[in-house]
Short mmCIF file of C-alpha atoms in Angstrom, two decimals:
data_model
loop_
_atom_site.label_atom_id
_atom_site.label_comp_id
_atom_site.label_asym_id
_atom_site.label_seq_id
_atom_site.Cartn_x
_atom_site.Cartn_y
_atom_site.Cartn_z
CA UNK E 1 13.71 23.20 -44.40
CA UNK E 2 13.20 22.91 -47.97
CA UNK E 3 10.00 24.12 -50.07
CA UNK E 4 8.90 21.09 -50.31
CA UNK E 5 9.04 19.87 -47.28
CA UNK E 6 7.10 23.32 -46.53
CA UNK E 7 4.86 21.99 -49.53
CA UNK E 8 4.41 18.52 -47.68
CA UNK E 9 4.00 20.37 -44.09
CA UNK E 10 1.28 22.18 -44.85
CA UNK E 11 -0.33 19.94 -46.76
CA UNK E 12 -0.72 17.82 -43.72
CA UNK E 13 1.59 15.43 -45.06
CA UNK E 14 4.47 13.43 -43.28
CA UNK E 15 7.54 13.91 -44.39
CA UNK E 16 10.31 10.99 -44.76
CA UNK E 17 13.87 11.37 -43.09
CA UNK E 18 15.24 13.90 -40.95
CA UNK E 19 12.56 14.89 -38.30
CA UNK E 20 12.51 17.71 -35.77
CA UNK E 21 11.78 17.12 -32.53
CA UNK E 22 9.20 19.54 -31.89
CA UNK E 23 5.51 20.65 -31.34
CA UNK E 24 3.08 23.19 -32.18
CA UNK E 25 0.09 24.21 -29.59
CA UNK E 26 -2.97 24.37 -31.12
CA UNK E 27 -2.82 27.82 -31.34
CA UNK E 28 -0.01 27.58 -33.31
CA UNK E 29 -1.42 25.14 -35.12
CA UNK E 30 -4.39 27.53 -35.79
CA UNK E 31 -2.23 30.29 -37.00
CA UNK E 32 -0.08 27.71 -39.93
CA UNK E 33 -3.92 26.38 -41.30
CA UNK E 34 -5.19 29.89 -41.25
CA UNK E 35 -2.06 31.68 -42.83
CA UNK E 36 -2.16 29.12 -45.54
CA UNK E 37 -5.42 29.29 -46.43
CA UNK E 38 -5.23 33.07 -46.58
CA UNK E 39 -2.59 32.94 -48.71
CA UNK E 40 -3.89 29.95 -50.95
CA UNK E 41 -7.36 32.32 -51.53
CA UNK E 42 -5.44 35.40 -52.16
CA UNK E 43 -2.98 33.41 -54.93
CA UNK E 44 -4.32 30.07 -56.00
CA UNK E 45 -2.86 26.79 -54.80
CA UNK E 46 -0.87 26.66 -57.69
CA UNK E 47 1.08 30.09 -57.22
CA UNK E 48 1.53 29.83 -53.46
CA UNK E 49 2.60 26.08 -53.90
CA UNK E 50 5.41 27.28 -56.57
CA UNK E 51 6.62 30.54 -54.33
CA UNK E 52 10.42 30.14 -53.57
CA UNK E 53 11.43 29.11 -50.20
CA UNK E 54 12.62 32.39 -49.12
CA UNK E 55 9.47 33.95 -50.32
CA UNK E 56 7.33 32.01 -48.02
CA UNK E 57 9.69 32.17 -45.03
CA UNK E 58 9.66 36.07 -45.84
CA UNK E 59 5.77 36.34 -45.70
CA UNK E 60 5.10 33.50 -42.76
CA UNK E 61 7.37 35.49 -40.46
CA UNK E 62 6.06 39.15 -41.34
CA UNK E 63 2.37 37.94 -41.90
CA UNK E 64 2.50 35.43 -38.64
CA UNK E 65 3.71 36.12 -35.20
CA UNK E 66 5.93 32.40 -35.83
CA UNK E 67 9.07 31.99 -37.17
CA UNK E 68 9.00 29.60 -40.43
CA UNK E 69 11.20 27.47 -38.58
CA UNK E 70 8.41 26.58 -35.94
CA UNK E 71 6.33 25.16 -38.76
CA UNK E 72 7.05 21.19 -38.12
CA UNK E 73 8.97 18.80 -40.46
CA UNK E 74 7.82 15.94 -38.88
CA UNK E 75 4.04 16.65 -37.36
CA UNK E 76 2.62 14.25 -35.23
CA UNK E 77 -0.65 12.62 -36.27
CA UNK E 78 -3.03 14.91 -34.03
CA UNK E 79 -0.60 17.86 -35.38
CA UNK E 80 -1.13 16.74 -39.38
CA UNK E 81 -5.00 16.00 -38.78
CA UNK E 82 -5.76 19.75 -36.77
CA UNK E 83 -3.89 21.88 -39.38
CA UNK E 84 -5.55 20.03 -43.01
CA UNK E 85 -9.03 19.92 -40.99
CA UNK E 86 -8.49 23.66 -40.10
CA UNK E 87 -6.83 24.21 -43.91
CA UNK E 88 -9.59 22.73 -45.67
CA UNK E 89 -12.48 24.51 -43.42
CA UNK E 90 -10.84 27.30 -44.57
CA UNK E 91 -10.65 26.90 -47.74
CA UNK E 92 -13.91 25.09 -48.12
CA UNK E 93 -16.06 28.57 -46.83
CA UNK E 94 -13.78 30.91 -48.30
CA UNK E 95 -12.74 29.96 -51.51
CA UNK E 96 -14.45 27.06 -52.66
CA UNK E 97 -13.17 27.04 -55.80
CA UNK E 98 -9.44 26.20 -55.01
CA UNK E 99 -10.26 23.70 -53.23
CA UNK E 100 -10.05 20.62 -55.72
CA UNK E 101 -7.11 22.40 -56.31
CA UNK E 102 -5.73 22.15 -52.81
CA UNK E 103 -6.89 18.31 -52.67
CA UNK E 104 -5.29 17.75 -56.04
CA UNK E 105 -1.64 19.02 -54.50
#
């Protein structure tokens, strides 16, 4: 996977071409909103968003119990709509202030 289909991903956004057949639970789910958001407040959106690949894939596994490659290329609509709802609670009563940020990416 490429950063910015990462970028895309976690964003809650679909991403054209080559999808992977698979699915997240909701816990899982849960865990890729959460991790994000963490590591949007700790950095800024615009820092985490510009991290090389291997840098996220380095801190997802170590910080998560997931591997990066469980993170879906292709989420399905439920998928896309539970992460950016969890995301943006997230980042909406933590810190506040990167969120027109986030919205803006």
């Amino acid at each position: 996977m490429n950063r910015s289909a990462l970028v895309l991903v976690l964003l809650g956004a679909l991403v054209p071409g080559v999808a992977r057949a698979n699915t997240t639970t909701r816990e899982q789910q849960s865990v890729i909103a959460r991790w994000t958001g963490e590591n949007i407040c700790k950095m800024g959106t615009e820092r985490f968003y510009s991290l090389p690949e291997e840098d996220v894939r380095s801190m997802f596994e170590r910080q998560t119990s997931m591997r990066y490659n469980d993170i879906p290329i292709n989420p399905s609509e439920s998928e896309r709509n539970r992460i950016t709802a969890q995301l943006t609670g997230y980042i909406t009563a933590v810190c506040p202030a990167e969120l027109e940020n986030y919205r803006k990416r």
